[in-house]
Tab-separated table of C-alpha atoms in Angstrom:
chain	number	residue	atom	x	y	z
A	1	MET	CA	50.510	-14.165	50.188
A	2	SER	CA	47.330	-10.234	49.210
A	3	ASP	CA	49.238	-6.858	48.353
A	4	ASP	CA	47.384	-4.723	51.403
A	5	SER	CA	47.403	-1.778	48.146
A	6	ALA	CA	45.331	-3.045	46.223
A	7	PRO	CA	42.460	-1.984	45.329
A	8	LEU	CA	39.457	-3.833	47.913
A	9	ILE	CA	36.856	-4.956	46.372
A	10	LEU	CA	33.400	-5.177	48.403
A	11	LEU	CA	31.442	-7.795	46.492
A	12	VAL	CA	28.005	-9.442	47.501
A	13	ASP	CA	25.536	-11.530	45.502
A	14	ASP	CA	23.241	-14.228	46.746
A	15	GLU	CA	24.607	-16.673	44.083
A	16	ALA	CA	28.126	-18.275	45.898
A	17	SER	CA	27.868	-19.883	42.210
A	18	LEU	CA	28.826	-16.981	41.379
A	19	ARG	CA	30.687	-14.922	44.147
A	20	GLU	CA	32.782	-17.723	45.709
A	21	PRO	CA	34.600	-17.700	41.063
A	22	LEU	CA	34.218	-14.454	40.902
A	23	ALA	CA	36.001	-13.462	44.189
A	24	GLU	CA	38.595	-16.130	43.468
A	25	TYR	CA	39.202	-14.539	39.686
A	26	LEU	CA	38.936	-11.166	41.301
A	27	VAL	CA	42.392	-11.742	42.840
A	28	GLY	CA	43.482	-13.079	41.193
A	29	GLN	CA	43.408	-10.384	38.075
A	30	GLY	CA	45.526	-8.243	41.420
A	31	PHE	CA	42.045	-7.431	43.647
A	32	ARG	CA	42.357	-7.720	46.884
A	33	VAL	CA	38.045	-9.303	47.840
A	34	SER	CA	36.154	-8.919	50.504
A	35	ALA	CA	32.328	-11.729	49.728
A	36	ALA	CA	29.012	-10.476	51.162
A	37	GLU	CA	26.195	-13.246	50.702
A	38	SER	CA	23.557	-10.388	51.611
A	39	ALA	CA	23.206	-6.849	51.854
A	40	ALA	CA	23.480	-7.368	56.111
A	41	ALA	CA	26.155	-9.169	55.419
A	42	ALA	CA	27.333	-6.189	53.595
A	43	ARG	CA	26.543	-3.300	55.693
A	44	SER	CA	28.646	-5.194	59.465
A	45	ARG	CA	31.373	-5.935	57.131
A	46	LEU	CA	31.816	-1.639	56.907
A	47	VAL	CA	32.914	-1.525	60.363
A	48	ASP	CA	35.576	-3.051	59.617
A	49	GLU	CA	36.371	-2.677	56.704
A	50	ARG	CA	36.903	0.321	54.745
A	51	PRO	CA	36.870	-0.994	50.260
A	52	ASP	CA	37.694	1.016	47.335
A	53	ILE	CA	34.569	0.517	45.410
A	54	ALA	CA	31.838	-1.918	45.944
A	55	LEU	CA	30.205	-4.662	43.554
A	56	LEU	CA	26.603	-5.843	44.441
A	57	ASP	CA	23.796	-7.362	42.874
A	58	ILE	CA	20.843	-6.335	42.563
A	59	MET	CA	18.099	-8.834	43.329
A	60	MET	CA	18.960	-10.739	46.888
A	61	PRO	CA	17.000	-11.954	49.567
A	62	GLY	CA	16.845	-8.594	52.148
A	63	GLU	CA	17.744	-5.099	51.449
A	64	ASP	CA	18.602	-5.033	47.251
A	65	GLY	CA	20.897	-4.345	45.686
A	66	LEU	CA	19.177	-0.162	45.346
A	67	SER	CA	18.571	0.057	48.629
A	68	LEU	CA	22.497	-0.809	49.206
A	69	THR	CA	23.120	2.137	47.165
A	70	ARG	CA	21.896	4.756	47.521
A	71	HIS	CA	23.185	3.645	51.522
A	72	LEU	CA	26.871	4.210	50.282
A	73	VAL	CA	26.266	7.062	48.598
A	74	GLU	CA	24.660	8.548	50.678
A	75	THR	CA	26.979	7.672	53.803
A	76	ARG	CA	30.095	6.789	52.045
A	77	ASP	CA	32.602	7.856	49.232
A	78	LEU	CA	32.001	4.869	47.802
A	79	PRO	CA	31.898	3.443	43.736
A	80	VAL	CA	29.006	1.103	42.947
A	81	ILE	CA	29.201	-1.206	40.714
A	82	LEU	CA	25.503	-3.262	39.832
A	83	LEU	CA	25.313	-6.291	38.940
A	84	THR	CA	22.070	-7.497	37.106
A	85	ALA	CA	19.830	-9.775	36.115
A	86	ARG	CA	16.997	-8.211	34.374
A	87	GLY	CA	17.468	-7.453	31.287
A	88	GLU	CA	14.505	-3.796	31.215
A	89	ALA	CA	16.902	-0.406	32.150
A	90	THR	CA	14.241	0.530	34.146
A	91	ASP	CA	16.521	-0.989	37.340
A	92	ARG	CA	19.867	0.056	35.972
A	93	ILE	CA	18.765	3.711	35.589
A	94	VAL	CA	16.843	3.205	39.202
A	95	GLY	CA	20.145	2.475	40.902
A	96	LEU	CA	22.373	4.721	38.625
A	97	GLU	CA	19.986	7.427	39.355
A	98	ILE	CA	20.553	7.235	42.732
A	99	GLY	CA	24.632	7.190	43.082
A	100	ALA	CA	25.694	4.077	41.606
A	101	ASP	CA	28.944	4.601	38.659
A	102	ASP	CA	27.867	1.815	36.428
A	103	TYR	CA	26.033	-1.765	36.661
A	104	VAL	CA	27.465	-4.573	34.846
A	105	ALA	CA	24.709	-7.069	33.359
A	106	LYS	CA	24.213	-10.919	34.143
A	107	PRO	CA	25.438	-13.205	32.347
A	108	PHE	CA	29.223	-11.072	32.221
A	109	GLU	CA	32.318	-11.273	30.788
A	110	PRO	CA	34.508	-11.087	33.811
A	111	ARG	CA	37.571	-9.440	31.712
A	112	GLU	CA	35.261	-7.029	30.531
A	113	LEU	CA	33.854	-6.363	34.453
A	114	VAL	CA	37.377	-6.448	35.840
A	115	ALA	CA	37.541	-3.180	32.773
A	116	ARG	CA	34.901	-1.523	34.420
A	117	ILE	CA	36.456	-1.992	38.172
A	118	ARG	CA	39.429	-0.198	36.842
A	119	SER	CA	37.362	2.446	34.952
A	120	VAL	CA	35.328	3.021	37.772
A	121	LEU	CA	38.628	3.571	40.825
A	122	ARG	CA	40.487	5.516	38.275
A	123	ARG	CA	37.632	8.020	37.562
A	124	ALA	CA	37.306	8.350	41.529
A	125	SER	CA	41.030	8.664	42.144
A	126	ARG	CA	41.122	12.043	39.407
A	127	ALA	CA	40.540	14.524	42.363
A	128	PRO	CA	42.176	18.294	43.118
A	129	GLN	CA	46.122	17.054	44.391
A	130	SER	CA	47.937	21.060	44.206
A	131	ALA	CA	47.378	23.138	47.323
A	132	GLU	CA	46.874	25.255	43.487
A	133	ASP	CA	43.913	23.994	42.812
A	134	ASP	CA	42.802	24.151	46.297
A	135	TRP	CA	39.283	26.100	45.553
A	136	LEU	CA	35.566	26.459	46.637
A	137	TYR	CA	33.746	27.477	44.220
A	138	GLU	CA	30.619	29.832	45.353
A	139	PHE	CA	26.594	30.097	43.849
A	140	GLU	CA	24.325	32.211	44.933
A	141	GLY	CA	25.639	32.157	48.574
A	142	TRP	CA	26.096	28.134	48.269
A	143	ARG	CA	29.273	27.225	48.109
A	144	LEU	CA	30.668	23.606	47.059
A	145	ASP	CA	34.031	22.490	47.856
A	146	PRO	CA	35.448	19.358	46.362
A	147	LEU	CA	38.359	18.042	47.530
A	148	LYS	CA	35.589	17.748	50.996
A	149	ARG	CA	33.042	17.103	48.643
A	150	ARG	CA	30.903	18.864	51.136
A	151	LEU	CA	28.126	21.391	49.748
A	152	THR	CA	26.598	24.136	52.100
A	153	ASP	CA	22.597	25.550	51.272
A	154	PRO	CA	22.809	29.671	52.777
A	155	ASP	CA	22.580	29.309	55.847
A	156	GLY	CA	25.384	27.574	56.068
A	157	THR	CA	23.962	24.195	56.003
A	158	LEU	CA	25.417	20.361	55.880
A	159	VAL	CA	23.828	19.514	52.421
A	160	PRO	CA	23.495	15.989	51.399
A	161	ILE	CA	24.627	15.565	48.314
A	162	SER	CA	25.345	11.821	46.141
A	163	THR	CA	28.830	10.228	44.596
A	164	ALA	CA	26.670	10.701	40.975
A	165	GLU	CA	24.690	14.242	42.429
A	166	PHE	CA	28.728	15.761	42.450
A	167	ARG	CA	30.343	15.195	39.420
A	168	MET	CA	27.154	16.988	37.780
A	169	LEU	CA	26.751	19.897	40.185
A	170	HIS	CA	30.804	20.262	40.442
A	171	ALA	CA	30.800	19.886	35.330
A	172	PHE	CA	27.420	22.339	35.698
A	173	LEU	CA	29.961	24.687	37.579
A	174	ASP	CA	32.300	24.157	36.229
A	175	HIS	CA	30.992	26.158	33.136
A	176	ALA	CA	28.389	28.133	34.201
A	177	ARG	CA	25.887	29.721	31.210
A	178	GLN	CA	27.047	27.422	29.309
A	179	VAL	CA	24.721	25.371	27.561
A	180	LEU	CA	26.156	21.594	27.698
A	181	ASP	CA	24.416	18.775	26.010
A	182	ARG	CA	24.075	15.292	27.217
A	183	ASP	CA	26.783	13.787	25.089
A	184	ARG	CA	28.877	15.743	27.542
A	185	LEU	CA	26.946	15.486	30.166
A	186	LEU	CA	28.049	12.289	30.278
A	187	ASP	CA	31.520	12.249	28.824
A	188	MET	CA	31.836	14.083	32.670
A	189	VAL	CA	30.355	12.774	34.224
A	190	GLN	CA	30.223	9.122	34.484
A	191	GLY	CA	32.948	8.522	31.188
A	192	ARG	CA	31.218	7.394	27.644
A	193	GLU	CA	31.807	3.583	28.694
A	194	ALA	CA	29.494	3.355	31.210
A	195	HIS	CA	27.265	3.491	28.085
A	196	LEU	CA	23.997	5.251	29.761
A	197	PHE	CA	20.311	6.707	28.971
A	198	ASP	CA	19.371	10.300	28.400
A	199	ARG	CA	17.035	9.568	30.962
A	200	ALA	CA	19.928	8.943	33.201
A	201	VAL	CA	20.802	12.201	32.854
A	202	ASP	CA	17.726	13.177	33.212
A	203	ASN	CA	16.680	11.611	36.314
A	204	GLN	CA	19.969	13.334	37.822
A	205	VAL	CA	19.235	16.555	36.980
A	206	SER	CA	15.970	16.345	38.618
A	207	ARG	CA	17.510	15.117	41.918
A	208	LEU	CA	20.382	17.520	42.373
A	209	ARG	CA	17.180	20.106	41.177
A	210	ARG	CA	15.894	18.659	44.627
A	211	LYS	CA	18.807	19.734	46.691
A	212	LEU	CA	19.388	23.237	44.890
A	213	GLU	CA	15.406	24.831	43.983
A	214	GLU	CA	12.994	25.985	46.205
A	215	ASP	CA	10.927	25.309	43.640
A	216	SER	CA	11.889	21.955	41.540
A	217	ARG	CA	9.982	22.749	38.637
A	218	ASN	CA	10.451	26.188	38.266
A	219	PRO	CA	14.050	26.257	38.697
A	220	ARG	CA	16.247	29.145	39.091
A	221	PHE	CA	20.115	26.668	38.542
A	222	ILE	CA	20.304	24.763	36.257
A	223	GLN	CA	17.413	25.885	33.416
A	224	THR	CA	16.908	23.189	30.232
A	225	VAL	CA	17.887	24.979	27.298
A	226	ARG	CA	14.911	22.423	24.943
A	227	GLY	CA	16.995	20.813	21.832
A	228	GLY	CA	19.685	21.237	23.643
A	229	GLY	CA	20.358	19.833	26.980
A	230	TYR	CA	21.372	22.206	29.967
A	231	SER	CA	22.997	25.894	31.460
A	232	PHE	CA	23.626	26.348	34.960
A	233	ALA	CA	21.836	30.389	35.082
A	234	ALA	CA	24.265	31.817	37.212
A	235	ASP	CA	27.197	32.918	37.980
A	236	VAL	CA	29.501	31.187	39.866
A	237	ARG	CA	33.092	32.361	41.735
A	238	ARG	CA	36.613	30.153	42.907
A	239	VAL	CA	38.010	30.967	46.255
A	240	PRO	CA	40.800	29.670	47.438
A	241	GLY	CA	40.557	26.875	50.013
A	242	THR	CA	41.872	28.367	52.780
A	243	GLN	CA	38.342	30.762	52.783
A	244	GLY	CA	36.582	28.169	53.678
C-alpha cells in the first residue's frame, strides 16, 4: 500500500526496459511514481496529478525532454532532473539553461539517481516559513516576491521567470553590490552536487539579463566583473510582504 504523503515522481521515458524497472525501484525507495512513455502522455497526467519532481528523458520521439522541461519550468513550480544518454555537454547545458535542476547521464547508478532526487527535493522545499521571512525585494521599481516566486517590472507587469532564474536572481538580491564568482553562484543556486559547468552559469545570467535589462548587451543590473564573476549593481530594499 502506497504512502500518499510520499513524494510523487513524474517519470517520462519512451524505453519501457528502463522506465518500468526504474519505476519499481523508486517505489521501493519510498517514492510514488507516475510513469509516462512520452511528453504527450506526461502532459495528460499533469491535468489530474501534482508531482513533486519530474525525471525526463531528453531523447524521445515527438516532443523531446528539453521542450517538456521548458513547459514545466514556465508553467509550474516543478523541479526537473534530465536523463540523457549523450556524452556531449551541450544537451546538459541547454537543459540547465532553460531551468532544469540537475541531470543524470545514462547508464546511471540507481542509488546516485535517488540521492540526486532527494537533494533536488530538499533544495526545492527551502522556502521562507515564518512571517518574519515574508519579505519582498525591491530595486528601481522592480519587485520580487520570494514566497510566490513572482517578479514584476516597474509597470507592475508580471514577468515569467523559471525556477533557475528565480534562484539566481534571489542570490543576487541577497548579495547586492557584492562580487559573486561562479563557484559561489553554483553553491547558492544549484548546489555543489549538481556538477554544473561555468558556461551554464553564464547562460543563466544571460537569460536573466534578457528579463531585466533594456539592453542585455549593456547590462545595468547584472554586471560582469572581469576575472571575478558577477555583481548586482543596484540598491535593493527588503519590505514586509504585507505591503505587497
